Amino acid sequence: MTVPHPERVGESGTPARSPARAASPWHGQGPVVAAVAVGGALGATARYGAARLWPTADGAFPWTTFTINVVGCSVIGVFMVLITDAWRAHRLVRPFFGTGVLGGFTTFSTYAVDIRKLVGTGHPGTGLGYLAATLCAALAAVWLAVTATRRALAWRRR
């Protein structure tokens, strides 16, 4: 039989339970959610500012949203290569910048609303062109950014 440690013995002589330690909100997913929220607010604010500076006329090709989505895809391509191949980032960098800032900056919802508006206001050709152009340009932007960044890193390491 083992004897309990004296500091863990209750008044009745039976072993006392240690008080449960409260989980810190700064461990686990709390900081990740906060990083995504702050980054998303910054990215969405930047997108809103771009839309206010460069508005799109009704029925016209939505160049602002198109440009935002393509630029955002390029940046995510560069960013992902850098944090996976070039340097070890803090665990909150990817959620903050990749998911938060770039997720808030790029916009699938506005893209979908723009297509619906174009088709609904009698501009189905422009809407379908925008649908296809954004998809192709965004995928090409990611691929080109990843390829160029990897080549630049390989050239730099020589």
PDB file of C-alpha atoms in Angstrom, residues 80-138:
ATOM      1  CA  MET A  80       2.493  29.608 -49.006  1.00  0.00           C
ATOM      2  CA  VAL A  81       5.819  28.873 -50.680  1.00  0.00           C
ATOM      3  CA  LEU A  82       7.650  31.218 -48.329  1.00  0.00           C
ATOM      4  CA  ILE A  83       6.177  29.781 -45.131  1.00  0.00           C
ATOM      5  CA  THR A  84       6.521  26.162 -46.229  1.00  0.00           C
ATOM      6  CA  ASP A  85       9.822  26.208 -48.136  1.00  0.00           C
ATOM      7  CA  ALA A  86      11.825  29.231 -46.995  1.00  0.00           C
ATOM      8  CA  TRP A  87      11.240  30.016 -43.329  1.00  0.00           C
ATOM      9  CA  ARG A  88       9.544  28.719 -40.243  1.00  0.00           C
ATOM     10  CA  ALA A  89       6.756  31.057 -39.326  1.00  0.00           C
ATOM     11  CA  HIS A  90       5.085  31.507 -35.947  1.00  0.00           C
ATOM     12  CA  ARG A  91       2.008  29.289 -35.661  1.00  0.00           C
ATOM     13  CA  LEU A  92      -0.303  32.305 -35.944  1.00  0.00           C
ATOM     14  CA  VAL A  93       1.203  33.801 -39.127  1.00  0.00           C
ATOM     15  CA  ARG A  94      -0.615  31.446 -41.480  1.00  0.00           C
ATOM     16  CA  PRO A  95      -4.063  31.860 -39.860  1.00  0.00           C
ATOM     17  CA  PHE A  96      -3.598  35.618 -39.547  1.00  0.00           C
ATOM     18  CA  PHE A  97      -2.299  36.397 -43.024  1.00  0.00           C
ATOM     19  CA  GLY A  98      -3.325  33.420 -45.168  1.00  0.00           C
ATOM     20  CA  THR A  99      -6.788  32.752 -43.806  1.00  0.00           C
ATOM     21  CA  GLY A 100      -7.567  36.121 -42.242  1.00  0.00           C
ATOM     22  CA  VAL A 101      -6.067  38.924 -44.310  1.00  0.00           C
ATOM     23  CA  LEU A 102      -6.148  37.192 -47.701  1.00  0.00           C
ATOM     24  CA  GLY A 103      -9.424  35.421 -46.953  1.00  0.00           C
ATOM     25  CA  GLY A 104     -11.006  38.752 -46.060  1.00  0.00           C
ATOM     26  CA  PHE A 105      -9.391  40.540 -48.990  1.00  0.00           C
ATOM     27  CA  THR A 106     -10.388  38.054 -51.670  1.00  0.00           C
ATOM     28  CA  THR A 107     -14.089  37.470 -51.998  1.00  0.00           C
ATOM     29  CA  PHE A 108     -16.087  34.577 -53.352  1.00  0.00           C
ATOM     30  CA  SER A 109     -19.357  36.054 -52.118  1.00  0.00           C
ATOM     31  CA  THR A 110     -18.971  39.348 -54.005  1.00  0.00           C
ATOM     32  CA  TYR A 111     -17.861  37.380 -57.061  1.00  0.00           C
ATOM     33  CA  ALA A 112     -21.070  35.330 -56.906  1.00  0.00           C
ATOM     34  CA  VAL A 113     -23.247  38.412 -56.300  1.00  0.00           C
ATOM     35  CA  ASP A 114     -21.592  40.217 -59.220  1.00  0.00           C
ATOM     36  CA  ILE A 115     -22.368  37.293 -61.549  1.00  0.00           C
ATOM     37  CA  ARG A 116     -25.964  37.144 -60.342  1.00  0.00           C
ATOM     38  CA  LYS A 117     -26.394  40.905 -60.855  1.00  0.00           C
ATOM     39  CA  LEU A 118     -24.926  40.774 -64.352  1.00  0.00           C
ATOM     40  CA  VAL A 119     -27.126  37.873 -65.429  1.00  0.00           C
ATOM     41  CA  GLY A 120     -30.202  39.318 -63.680  1.00  0.00           C
ATOM     42  CA  THR A 121     -29.833  42.743 -65.312  1.00  0.00           C
ATOM     43  CA  GLY A 122     -29.599  41.407 -68.851  1.00  0.00           C
ATOM     44  CA  HIS A 123     -25.839  40.963 -69.197  1.00  0.00           C
ATOM     45  CA  PRO A 124     -25.469  37.156 -69.217  1.00  0.00           C
ATOM     46  CA  GLY A 125     -22.490  37.225 -71.579  1.00  0.00           C
ATOM     47  CA  THR A 126     -20.564  39.547 -69.297  1.00  0.00           C
ATOM     48  CA  GLY A 127     -21.570  37.460 -66.277  1.00  0.00           C
ATOM     49  CA  LEU A 128     -20.420  34.196 -67.840  1.00  0.00           C
ATOM     50  CA  GLY A 129     -17.236  35.837 -69.111  1.00  0.00           C
ATOM     51  CA  TYR A 130     -16.533  37.148 -65.620  1.00  0.00           C
ATOM     52  CA  LEU A 131     -17.227  33.699 -64.152  1.00  0.00           C
ATOM     53  CA  ALA A 132     -14.750  32.006 -66.478  1.00  0.00           C
ATOM     54  CA  ALA A 133     -12.150  34.783 -66.502  1.00  0.00           C
ATOM     55  CA  THR A 134     -11.953  34.957 -62.702  1.00  0.00           C
ATOM     56  CA  LEU A 135     -11.625  31.196 -62.347  1.00  0.00           C
ATOM     57  CA  CYS A 136      -8.912  30.927 -65.003  1.00  0.00           C
ATOM     58  CA  ALA A 137      -7.021  34.038 -63.911  1.00  0.00           C
ATOM     59  CA  ALA A 138      -7.110  33.107 -60.212  1.00  0.00           C
TER      60      ALA A 138
END
